[in-house]
Coordinates of N, CA and C in Angstrom, one line a residue:
Chain A
E176 N 16.2 9.2 9.2 CA 15.0 9.2 8.5 C 14.9 8.0 7.5
V177 N 13.8 7.4 7.5 CA 13.6 6.2 6.6 C 13.4 6.7 5.2
Q178 N 14.2 6.1 4.3 CA 14.0 6.5 2.9 C 14.1 5.2 2.0
V179 N 13.2 5.2 1.0 CA 13.3 4.1 0.0 C 13.2 4.8 -1.3
V180 N 14.1 4.4 -2.2 CA 14.2 5.1 -3.5 C 14.2 4.0 -4.6
E181 N 13.2 4.1 -5.5 CA 13.1 3.2 -6.5 C 13.8 3.7 -7.8
S182 N 14.3 2.7 -8.6 CA 14.9 3.0 -9.9 C 14.7 1.9 -10.8
G183 N 15.0 2.1 -12.1 CA 15.0 1.0 -13.1 C 13.8 1.0 -14.0
G184 N 12.8 1.9 -13.8 CA 11.6 1.9 -14.7 C 12.0 2.4 -16.0
G185 N 11.0 2.3 -16.9 CA 11.2 2.8 -18.3 C 10.3 2.2 -19.3
L186 N 10.5 2.4 -20.5 CA 9.7 1.9 -21.6 C 10.3 0.5 -22.1
V187 N 9.4 -0.4 -22.2 CA 9.8 -1.8 -22.6 C 8.7 -2.4 -23.5
Q188 N 9.2 -3.2 -24.5 CA 8.2 -3.8 -25.4 C 7.5 -4.9 -24.7
P189 N 6.3 -5.2 -25.2 CA 5.6 -6.4 -24.6 C 6.5 -7.7 -24.8
G190 N 6.5 -8.5 -23.8 CA 7.4 -9.7 -23.8 C 8.8 -9.4 -23.2
G191 N 9.1 -8.2 -23.0 CA 10.4 -7.8 -22.6 C 10.6 -8.0 -21.1
S192 N 11.8 -7.6 -20.6 CA 12.1 -7.7 -19.2 C 12.7 -6.4 -18.6
L193 N 12.6 -6.2 -17.3 CA 13.0 -5.0 -16.6 C 13.3 -5.4 -15.2
R194 N 14.4 -4.8 -14.6 CA 14.6 -5.0 -13.2 C 14.5 -3.7 -12.5
L195 N 13.6 -3.7 -11.5 CA 13.5 -2.5 -10.6 C 14.3 -2.7 -9.4
S196 N 14.9 -1.6 -8.9 CA 15.7 -1.6 -7.7 C 15.0 -0.7 -6.7
C197 N 15.2 -1.0 -5.4 CA 14.7 -0.2 -4.3 C 15.8 -0.1 -3.3
A198 N 16.4 1.1 -3.2 CA 17.5 1.3 -2.2 C 16.9 1.9 -0.9
A199 N 17.2 1.2 0.2 CA 16.6 1.6 1.5 C 17.7 2.2 2.4
S200 N 17.3 3.1 3.3 CA 18.2 3.7 4.2 C 17.4 4.2 5.4
G201 N 18.1 4.5 6.5 CA 17.5 5.1 7.7 C 16.8 4.1 8.6
F202 N 17.0 2.8 8.3 CA 16.5 1.7 9.3 C 17.3 0.5 9.0
T203 N 17.2 -0.5 9.9 CA 17.9 -1.7 9.8 C 17.3 -2.7 8.8
F204 N 17.7 -2.6 7.6 CA 17.1 -3.2 6.5 C 16.8 -4.7 6.7
R205 N 17.8 -5.4 7.2 CA 17.7 -6.8 7.3 C 16.6 -7.3 8.3
N206 N 16.0 -6.4 9.1 CA 15.0 -6.7 10.0 C 13.6 -6.5 9.5
Y207 N 13.4 -6.0 8.3 CA 12.1 -5.7 7.8 C 11.8 -6.3 6.5
A208 N 10.5 -6.6 6.4 CA 10.0 -7.1 5.1 C 9.8 -5.9 4.2
M209 N 9.8 -6.1 2.9 CA 9.7 -5.1 1.9 C 8.6 -5.5 0.9
T210 N 7.9 -4.5 0.3 CA 6.8 -4.8 -0.6 C 6.8 -3.9 -1.8
W211 N 6.3 -4.5 -2.9 CA 6.1 -3.7 -4.1 C 4.6 -3.6 -4.3
V212 N 4.1 -2.3 -4.6 CA 2.7 -2.0 -4.9 C 2.7 -1.2 -6.2
R213 N 1.8 -1.5 -7.1 CA 1.8 -0.7 -8.3 C 0.4 0.0 -8.5
Q214 N 0.5 1.0 -9.3 CA -0.7 1.8 -9.6 C -0.7 2.2 -11.1
A215 N -1.7 1.5 -11.8 CA -1.8 1.8 -13.2 C -2.3 3.3 -13.4
P216 N -2.0 3.9 -14.5 CA -2.4 5.3 -14.7 C -3.9 5.6 -14.4
G217 N -4.2 6.4 -13.4 CA -5.6 6.8 -13.1 C -6.3 5.7 -12.3
K218 N -5.6 4.7 -11.9 CA -6.3 3.6 -11.2 C -5.9 3.5 -9.7
G219 N -6.4 2.5 -9.1 CA -6.1 2.3 -7.7 C -4.8 1.5 -7.4
L220 N -4.6 1.2 -6.1 CA -3.4 0.5 -5.7 C -3.6 -1.0 -5.8
E221 N -2.5 -1.6 -6.3 CA -2.5 -3.1 -6.4 C -1.2 -3.7 -5.8
W222 N -1.3 -4.5 -4.8 CA -0.2 -5.2 -4.2 C 0.4 -6.1 -5.3
V223 N 1.7 -6.2 -5.4 CA 2.4 -7.0 -6.4 C 3.2 -8.2 -5.7
S224 N 4.0 -7.8 -4.8 CA 4.9 -8.8 -4.3 C 5.5 -8.3 -2.9
A225 N 6.0 -9.3 -2.1 CA 6.6 -8.9 -0.9 C 7.7 -10.0 -0.5
I226 N 8.6 -9.5 0.3 CA 9.7 -10.5 0.7 C 9.9 -10.2 2.2
T227 N 9.9 -11.3 3.0 CA 10.2 -11.1 4.4 C 11.6 -10.9 4.7
S228 N 11.9 -10.6 6.0 CA 13.3 -10.4 6.4 C 14.1 -11.7 6.2
G229 N 13.4 -12.8 6.3 CA 14.1 -14.1 6.1 C 14.2 -14.6 4.7
G230 N 13.6 -13.8 3.8 CA 13.7 -14.2 2.4 C 12.5 -14.9 1.8
N231 N 11.4 -15.1 2.6 CA 10.2 -15.7 2.1 C 9.6 -14.7 1.1
T232 N 9.0 -15.3 0.0 CA 8.5 -14.4 -1.0 C 7.0 -14.7 -1.3
Y233 N 6.3 -13.6 -1.7 CA 4.9 -13.7 -2.0 C 4.6 -12.9 -3.2
Y234 N 3.6 -13.3 -4.0 CA 3.2 -12.7 -5.2 C 1.7 -12.7 -5.4
T235 N 1.2 -11.6 -6.1 CA -0.1 -11.7 -6.6 C -0.2 -12.6 -7.7
D236 N -1.4 -13.2 -8.0 CA -1.5 -14.3 -9.0 C -1.1 -13.8 -10.4
S237 N -1.4 -12.6 -10.7 CA -1.2 -12.1 -12.1 C 0.3 -12.0 -12.5
V238 N 1.2 -12.0 -11.5 CA 2.6 -11.9 -11.8 C 3.4 -13.2 -11.4
K239 N 2.7 -14.1 -10.8 CA 3.5 -15.4 -10.5 C 4.0 -16.0 -11.7
G240 N 5.3 -16.4 -11.6 CA 6.0 -17.0 -12.7 C 6.6 -16.0 -13.7
R241 N 6.3 -14.8 -13.5 CA 6.9 -13.7 -14.4 C 7.8 -12.8 -13.6
F242 N 7.4 -12.5 -12.4 CA 8.1 -11.5 -11.6 C 8.9 -12.3 -10.4
T243 N 10.0 -11.8 -10.1 CA 10.8 -12.4 -9.0 C 11.3 -11.3 -8.1
I244 N 11.0 -11.4 -6.8 CA 11.4 -10.4 -5.8 C 12.7 -11.0 -5.1
S245 N 13.6 -10.1 -4.8 CA 14.8 -10.6 -4.1 C 15.4 -9.4 -3.3
R246 N 16.3 -9.7 -2.4 CA 16.9 -8.7 -1.6 C 18.4 -9.0 -1.4
D247 N 19.2 -7.9 -1.4 CA 20.6 -8.0 -1.1 C 20.9 -7.2 0.2
I248 N 21.1 -7.9 1.3 CA 21.2 -7.3 2.6 C 22.5 -6.4 2.6
S249 N 23.5 -6.8 1.9 CA 24.8 -6.0 1.9 C 24.6 -4.7 1.2
K250 N 23.6 -4.6 0.3 CA 23.4 -3.3 -0.4 C 22.1 -2.6 0.1
N251 N 21.5 -3.1 1.1 CA 20.2 -2.6 1.5 C 19.2 -2.3 0.4
T252 N 19.1 -3.3 -0.5 CA 18.4 -3.1 -1.7 C 17.5 -4.3 -2.0
V253 N 16.3 -4.0 -2.4 CA 15.3 -5.0 -2.9 C 15.1 -4.9 -4.4
Y254 N 14.9 -6.0 -5.0 CA 14.8 -6.0 -6.5 C 13.5 -6.6 -6.9
L255 N 13.0 -6.2 -8.0 CA 11.8 -6.8 -8.7 C 12.2 -7.1 -10.1
Q256 N 12.5 -8.3 -10.4 CA 12.8 -8.7 -11.8 C 11.5 -9.1 -12.5
M257 N 11.3 -8.4 -13.5 CA 10.0 -8.5 -14.3 C 10.3 -9.1 -15.7
S258 N 9.6 -10.1 -16.1 CA 9.8 -10.7 -17.4 C 8.4 -10.9 -18.0
S259 N 8.5 -11.3 -19.3 CA 7.2 -11.5 -20.1 C 6.2 -10.4 -19.8
L260 N 6.7 -9.2 -19.9 CA 5.9 -8.0 -19.5 C 4.7 -7.8 -20.5
R261 N 3.6 -7.4 -20.0 CA 2.4 -7.2 -20.7 C 1.9 -5.7 -20.6
A262 N 1.1 -5.3 -21.5 CA 0.6 -3.9 -21.4 C -0.1 -3.6 -20.1
E263 N -0.7 -4.6 -19.5 CA -1.4 -4.4 -18.3 C -0.5 -4.3 -17.1
D264 N 0.8 -4.5 -17.3 CA 1.8 -4.3 -16.2 C 2.2 -2.8 -16.2
T265 N 1.8 -2.0 -17.1 CA 2.1 -0.6 -17.1 C 1.6 0.1 -15.9
A266 N 2.4 0.7 -15.1 CA 2.1 1.3 -13.8 C 3.2 2.0 -13.2
M267 N 2.9 2.8 -12.2 CA 3.9 3.3 -11.3 C 4.1 2.2 -10.3
Y268 N 5.4 1.8 -10.1 CA 5.7 0.8 -9.1 C 6.3 1.4 -7.9
Y269 N 5.7 1.2 -6.7 CA 6.1 1.8 -5.5 C 6.8 0.6 -4.7
C270 N 7.9 1.0 -4.1 CA 8.5 0.1 -3.1 C 8.2 0.7 -1.7
A271 N 8.0 -0.2 -0.8 CA 7.6 0.2 0.6 C 8.2 -0.7 1.6
K272 N 8.5 -0.1 2.7 CA 9.0 -0.8 3.9 C 7.8 -1.3 4.7
E273 N 7.8 -2.6 5.1 CA 6.7 -3.1 5.9 C 7.0 -2.7 7.3
Q274 N 6.0 -2.8 8.1 CA 6.0 -2.4 9.5 C 6.9 -3.4 10.4
T275 N 7.0 -4.6 9.9 CA 7.7 -5.6 10.7 C 8.5 -6.5 9.8
W276 N 9.0 -7.6 10.3 CA 9.8 -8.6 9.5 C 8.9 -9.5 8.7
A277 N 7.7 -9.6 9.0 CA 6.8 -10.6 8.4 C 5.9 -10.0 7.3
V278 N 5.3 -10.9 6.6 CA 4.3 -10.5 5.6 C 3.0 -11.3 5.8
P279 N 1.8 -10.8 5.8 CA 1.6 -9.4 5.5 C 1.5 -8.5 6.7
H280 N 1.8 -7.3 6.5 CA 1.6 -6.2 7.5 C 1.3 -5.0 6.7
W281 N 1.4 -3.8 7.3 CA 1.1 -2.6 6.5 C 2.4 -1.9 6.2
P282 N 2.5 -1.5 4.9 CA 3.7 -0.7 4.5 C 3.6 0.7 5.2
D283 N 4.7 1.1 5.9 CA 4.6 2.3 6.6 C 5.5 3.4 6.0
S284 N 6.4 3.1 5.1 CA 7.2 4.1 4.4 C 7.3 3.8 2.9
W285 N 6.9 4.7 2.1 CA 6.9 4.4 0.6 C 7.9 5.3 -0.1
G286 N 8.4 4.8 -1.2 CA 9.2 5.6 -2.1 C 8.3 6.4 -3.0
Q287 N 8.9 7.2 -3.9 CA 8.2 8.0 -4.8 C 7.7 7.3 -6.1
G288 N 8.2 6.1 -6.3 CA 7.8 5.3 -7.4 C 8.7 5.4 -8.6
T289 N 8.6 4.3 -9.4 CA 9.3 4.3 -10.7 C 8.3 3.8 -11.8
L290 N 8.2 4.5 -12.9 CA 7.2 4.3 -13.9 C 7.7 3.2 -14.9
V291 N 6.8 2.2 -15.1 CA 7.1 1.2 -16.1 C 6.0 1.3 -17.1
T292 N 6.4 1.4 -18.4 CA 5.5 1.5 -19.5 C 5.8 0.3 -20.5
V293 N 4.8 -0.5 -20.7 CA 5.0 -1.6 -21.6 C 4.2 -1.3 -22.9
S294 N 4.9 -1.1 -23.9 CA 4.3 -0.7 -25.2 C 5.2 -0.9 -26.3
S295 N 4.6 -1.2 -27.5 CA 5.4 -1.4 -28.7 C 5.5 0.0 -29.5
Chain B
D535 N -9.5 -14.5 -2.3 CA -9.0 -13.1 -2.0 C -10.1 -12.3 -1.2
I536 N -9.6 -11.5 -0.3 CA -10.5 -10.6 0.4 C -10.7 -9.3 -0.5
V537 N -12.0 -9.1 -0.8 CA -12.3 -7.9 -1.6 C -12.7 -6.8 -0.7
M538 N -12.1 -5.6 -0.9 CA -12.4 -4.4 -0.1 C -13.2 -3.5 -1.0
T539 N -14.4 -3.1 -0.5 CA -15.2 -2.2 -1.2 C -15.5 -0.9 -0.4
Q540 N -15.1 0.2 -1.0 CA -15.3 1.5 -0.3 C -16.5 2.2 -0.8
S541 N -17.1 3.0 0.0 CA -18.2 3.9 -0.4 C -18.1 5.2 0.4
P542 N -18.5 6.3 -0.2 CA -18.8 6.4 -1.6 C -17.5 6.4 -2.5
D543 N -17.6 6.5 -3.8 CA -16.4 6.6 -4.7 C -15.9 8.0 -4.6
S544 N -16.7 9.0 -4.4 CA -16.2 10.3 -4.2 C -17.2 11.1 -3.3
L545 N -16.7 12.1 -2.6 CA -17.5 13.0 -1.8 C -16.9 14.3 -1.7
A546 N -17.8 15.3 -1.5 CA -17.4 16.7 -1.3 C -17.9 17.2 0.0
V547 N -17.0 17.8 0.8 CA -17.4 18.2 2.1 C -16.9 19.7 2.3
S548 N -17.7 20.4 3.0 CA -17.3 21.8 3.3 C -16.2 21.9 4.3
L549 N -15.3 22.9 4.2 CA -14.2 23.1 5.1 C -14.8 23.2 6.5
G550 N -14.1 22.5 7.4 CA -14.5 22.5 8.8 C -15.6 21.4 9.2
E551 N -16.2 20.8 8.2 CA -17.2 19.8 8.4 C -16.5 18.4 8.5
R552 N -17.4 17.4 8.7 CA -16.9 16.0 8.9 C -17.0 15.2 7.6
A553 N -16.0 14.5 7.3 CA -16.0 13.6 6.1 C -16.0 12.1 6.6
T554 N -16.8 11.3 6.0 CA -16.9 9.9 6.5 C -16.7 9.0 5.2
I555 N -15.8 8.1 5.3 CA -15.5 7.1 4.2 C -15.7 5.7 4.8
N556 N -16.4 4.9 4.1 CA -16.7 3.5 4.6 C -15.9 2.5 3.8
C557 N -15.6 1.4 4.4 CA -14.9 0.3 3.8 C -15.5 -1.0 4.3
K558 N -15.8 -1.9 3.3 CA -16.4 -3.2 3.7 C -15.6 -4.3 3.1
A559 N -15.2 -5.2 3.9 CA -14.4 -6.4 3.5 C -15.4 -7.6 3.2
S560 N -15.0 -8.4 2.2 CA -15.8 -9.5 1.8 C -15.8 -10.6 2.9
Q561 N -14.8 -10.6 3.8 CA -14.8 -11.5 4.9 C -14.1 -10.8 6.1
S562 N -14.3 -11.3 7.2 CA -13.8 -10.6 8.4 C -12.3 -10.5 8.4
V563 N -11.8 -9.3 8.8 CA -10.3 -9.2 8.9 C -9.9 -9.1 10.4
L564 N -10.8 -9.6 11.2 CA -10.5 -9.7 12.7 C -9.8 -11.0 12.9
H565 N -8.6 -10.9 13.5 CA -7.8 -12.1 13.8 C -8.2 -12.6 15.2
S566 N -8.6 -13.8 15.2 CA -9.1 -14.4 16.5 C -8.0 -14.5 17.6
S567 N -6.8 -14.7 17.1 CA -5.7 -14.9 18.1 C -5.3 -13.7 18.9
N568 N -5.5 -12.6 18.3 CA -5.1 -11.3 19.1 C -6.3 -10.3 19.1
N569 N -7.4 -10.6 18.5 CA -8.6 -9.7 18.5 C -8.2 -8.4 17.9
K570 N -7.4 -8.4 16.9 CA -7.1 -7.2 16.2 C -7.6 -7.2 14.7
N571 N -8.0 -6.1 14.3 CA -8.5 -5.9 12.9 C -7.4 -5.5 12.0
Y572 N -7.1 -6.4 11.0 CA -6.0 -6.2 10.1 C -6.4 -5.2 9.0
L573 N -6.6 -4.0 9.3 CA -7.1 -3.0 8.4 C -6.4 -1.7 8.6
A574 N -5.9 -1.1 7.5 CA -5.2 0.2 7.5 C -5.9 1.1 6.5
W575 N -5.6 2.4 6.7 CA -6.1 3.5 5.8 C -4.9 4.3 5.3
Y576 N -4.9 4.7 4.0 CA -3.9 5.5 3.4 C -4.5 6.7 2.7
Q577 N -3.7 7.7 2.7 CA -4.1 9.0 2.0 C -3.1 9.1 0.8
Q578 N -3.6 9.5 -0.4 CA -2.7 9.7 -1.5 C -3.1 11.0 -2.2
K579 N -2.2 11.9 -2.2 CA -2.3 13.2 -2.9 C -1.8 13.1 -4.3
P580 N -2.2 13.9 -5.2 CA -1.8 13.8 -6.6 C -0.3 13.9 -6.7
G581 N 0.3 12.9 -7.5 CA 1.7 12.9 -7.8 C 2.5 12.4 -6.6
Q582 N 1.9 11.9 -5.5 CA 2.6 11.5 -4.4 C 2.3 10.0 -4.1
P583 N 3.2 9.4 -3.3 CA 2.9 8.0 -2.9 C 1.9 8.0 -1.8
P584 N 1.3 6.9 -1.5 CA 0.4 6.8 -0.4 C 1.1 7.1 0.9
K585 N 0.3 7.6 1.9 CA 0.8 7.9 3.2 C 0.0 7.2 4.2
L586 N 0.6 6.4 5.1 CA -0.1 5.7 6.1 C -0.9 6.6 7.1
L587 N -2.1 6.4 7.3 CA -2.9 7.2 8.3 C -3.2 6.4 9.5
I588 N -3.8 5.2 9.3 CA -4.4 4.4 10.4 C -3.9 2.9 10.2
Y589 N -3.6 2.2 11.3 CA -3.4 0.8 11.2 C -4.2 0.1 12.4
W590 N -4.3 -1.2 12.4 CA -5.1 -1.9 13.4 C -6.5 -1.2 13.5
A591 N -7.0 -0.7 12.3 CA -8.3 -0.1 12.2 C -8.5 1.2 12.9
S592 N -7.8 1.4 13.9 CA -8.1 2.7 14.7 C -6.8 3.4 15.3
T593 N -5.6 2.9 15.0 CA -4.4 3.5 15.6 C -3.8 4.4 14.6
R594 N -3.7 5.7 15.0 CA -3.1 6.6 14.0 C -1.6 6.4 13.8
G595 N -1.2 6.6 12.6 CA 0.3 6.5 12.3 C 1.0 7.7 12.9
S596 N 2.3 7.6 12.9 CA 3.2 8.6 13.4 C 3.0 10.0 12.7
G597 N 2.7 11.0 13.5 CA 2.5 12.3 12.9 C 1.2 12.6 12.3
V598 N 0.3 11.7 12.3 CA -1.0 11.9 11.7 C -1.9 12.7 12.6
P599 N -2.5 13.8 12.1 CA -3.3 14.7 13.0 C -4.5 13.9 13.6
D600 N -4.9 14.4 14.8 CA -5.9 13.6 15.5 C -7.3 13.9 14.9
R601 N -7.4 14.7 13.9 CA -8.7 14.9 13.2 C -9.1 13.6 12.3
F602 N -8.0 12.8 12.1 CA -8.2 11.5 11.4 C -8.5 10.4 12.4
S603 N -9.6 9.7 12.3 CA -9.9 8.6 13.2 C -10.4 7.4 12.4
G604 N -10.2 6.2 12.9 CA -10.7 5.0 12.3 C -11.5 4.2 13.3
S605 N -12.5 3.5 12.8 CA -13.4 2.7 13.6 C -13.9 1.5 12.8
G606 N -14.5 0.6 13.6 CA -15.1 -0.5 13.0 C -14.4 -1.8 13.4
S607 N -15.1 -2.9 13.0 CA -14.5 -4.2 13.3 C -15.1 -5.3 12.4
G608 N -14.4 -6.4 12.2 CA -14.9 -7.5 11.4 C -14.9 -7.2 9.9
T609 N -16.0 -6.8 9.4 CA -16.1 -6.5 8.0 C -16.4 -5.0 7.6
D610 N -16.8 -4.2 8.6 CA -17.2 -2.9 8.3 C -16.4 -1.8 9.1
F611 N -15.8 -0.9 8.3 CA -14.9 0.1 8.9 C -15.2 1.5 8.3
T612 N -14.8 2.5 9.1 CA -15.0 3.9 8.8 C -13.8 4.7 9.0
L613 N -13.4 5.6 8.1 CA -12.5 6.6 8.3 C -13.2 7.9 8.4
T614 N -13.0 8.6 9.5 CA -13.6 9.9 9.7 C -12.6 11.0 9.8
I615 N -12.8 12.1 9.1 CA -12.0 13.3 9.1 C -12.9 14.4 9.7
S616 N -12.5 14.8 10.9 CA -13.3 15.8 11.6 C -12.6 17.2 11.4
G617 N -13.5 18.1 11.0 CA -12.9 19.5 10.8 C -12.0 19.5 9.5
L618 N -12.7 19.2 8.4 CA -11.9 19.1 7.1 C -11.1 20.3 6.8
Q619 N -9.9 20.1 6.4 CA -9.0 21.2 6.0 C -8.7 21.0 4.5
A620 N -8.3 22.1 3.9 CA -8.0 22.1 2.5 C -7.0 21.1 2.1
E621 N -6.0 20.9 3.0 CA -4.9 19.9 2.7 C -5.4 18.5 2.7
D622 N -6.6 18.2 3.1 CA -7.1 16.8 3.2 C -7.7 16.4 1.9
V623 N -7.7 17.2 0.9 CA -8.2 16.8 -0.5 C -7.2 15.8 -1.0
A624 N -7.7 14.6 -1.3 CA -6.9 13.5 -1.6 C -7.8 12.3 -2.0
L625 N -7.1 11.2 -2.4 CA -7.7 9.9 -2.5 C -7.4 9.1 -1.2
Y626 N -8.4 8.3 -0.8 CA -8.2 7.6 0.5 C -8.5 6.1 0.1
Y627 N -7.6 5.2 0.7 CA -7.7 3.8 0.4 C -7.7 3.0 1.7
C628 N -8.6 2.0 1.8 CA -8.5 1.1 2.9 C -7.7 -0.1 2.4
H629 N -7.2 -0.9 3.3 CA -6.2 -2.0 3.0 C -6.3 -3.0 4.0
Q630 N -6.5 -4.3 3.6 CA -6.5 -5.4 4.5 C -5.1 -6.1 4.4
Y631 N -4.6 -6.5 5.6 CA -3.3 -7.2 5.6 C -3.4 -8.5 6.4
L632 N -4.7 -9.0 6.5 CA -4.9 -10.3 7.2 C -4.3 -11.4 6.4
T633 N -4.5 -11.4 5.1 CA -4.0 -12.5 4.3 C -3.4 -12.0 3.0
V634 N -2.5 -12.9 2.4 CA -2.0 -12.6 1.1 C -3.0 -13.2 0.1
P635 N -3.4 -12.6 -1.0 CA -2.8 -11.3 -1.4 C -3.4 -10.1 -0.6
I636 N -2.5 -9.3 -0.2 CA -2.9 -8.0 0.4 C -3.8 -7.3 -0.6
T637 N -4.9 -6.7 -0.2 CA -5.8 -6.0 -1.1 C -6.2 -4.7 -0.6
F638 N -6.5 -3.8 -1.5 CA -6.9 -2.4 -1.3 C -8.3 -2.2 -1.7
G639 N -9.0 -1.2 -1.1 CA -10.2 -0.8 -1.7 C -10.0 0.0 -3.0
Q640 N -11.0 0.3 -3.7 CA -10.9 1.0 -5.0 C -10.5 2.5 -4.8
G641 N -10.6 3.0 -3.6 CA -10.3 4.4 -3.4 C -11.5 5.3 -3.3
T642 N -11.5 6.3 -2.5 CA -12.5 7.4 -2.4 C -11.9 8.7 -2.6
R643 N -12.4 9.5 -3.5 CA -11.9 10.8 -3.8 C -12.6 11.8 -2.9
L644 N -11.8 12.6 -2.1 CA -12.4 13.6 -1.2 C -12.1 15.0 -1.8
D645 N -13.1 15.8 -2.0 CA -12.9 17.2 -2.4 C -13.6 18.2 -1.5
I646 N -13.3 19.4 -1.7 CA -13.9 20.5 -0.9 C -15.2 20.9 -1.6
K647 N -16.3 21.1 -0.9 CA -17.5 21.6 -1.4 C -17.5 23.1 -1.5

C-alpha cells in the first residue's frame, strides 16, 4: 500500500525557517516524482514545489528563493526546506506521490498533511 | 500561468440526482503531441487530503465509483456525479498539469439539498 507521511510542521516566527519531511513507502520511491501542495485555512489548493525522479526541481513563484525541495533516495524521503517564512505561508502542507517520474503530472497518493503556522 | 475557474462555487443536489461541476481553463490543456487533456479532478472531504477522482479529463482513478465521470476538451471540462450519495458531500477541485506551475480551480462545494 502506498503511504506518504509528512512531519516537521509547527509554529514559527516570521522570517524563520522550518524543514518538512515526507516519508514514502509502498512503491519504488526512486522511480517517481514527488510534489508539495499547500492549503491555507479555509482556502483552496496551491501547488508549491515538485521534484522529479532525476532530481529536477520546480517551484511556484511565491516561494522561489525561499523554499528548497530535495530527496534522499536511501531514506525514501523528500524534504521541503522553508526559510524567510511569511504569514501567508501558513497552511497545511501536503506531500504527494506523482503518477510518474516526470513533472508535471497528477498526484495520485497524498499524505494527511503537516500544519505550518507562521506567527509572532 | 493557466488559470482554472470552476462553476458554480457551491451547489446543493438531492440524493439520487445528478450533480454537475464545470471547470474552465484560461488556455487549452490539450497537448497536441498525444491529443490528451492534462486535466484531473479531486475530491476533498473535511479534515482529509484530496483524493484523485479523474485524470486525462475522463479516466477514473483506481477504485473510484462509476457514478463519477469526466468530460470535455481544450478549455472546458465537466465533472458529473450521477446518482448523488450522502458520502459525496465534499469539495471538488479541477487541476491542470500541462505546464508548471501546476494550478487548481478554486473549488466547488457540493451539499445535499
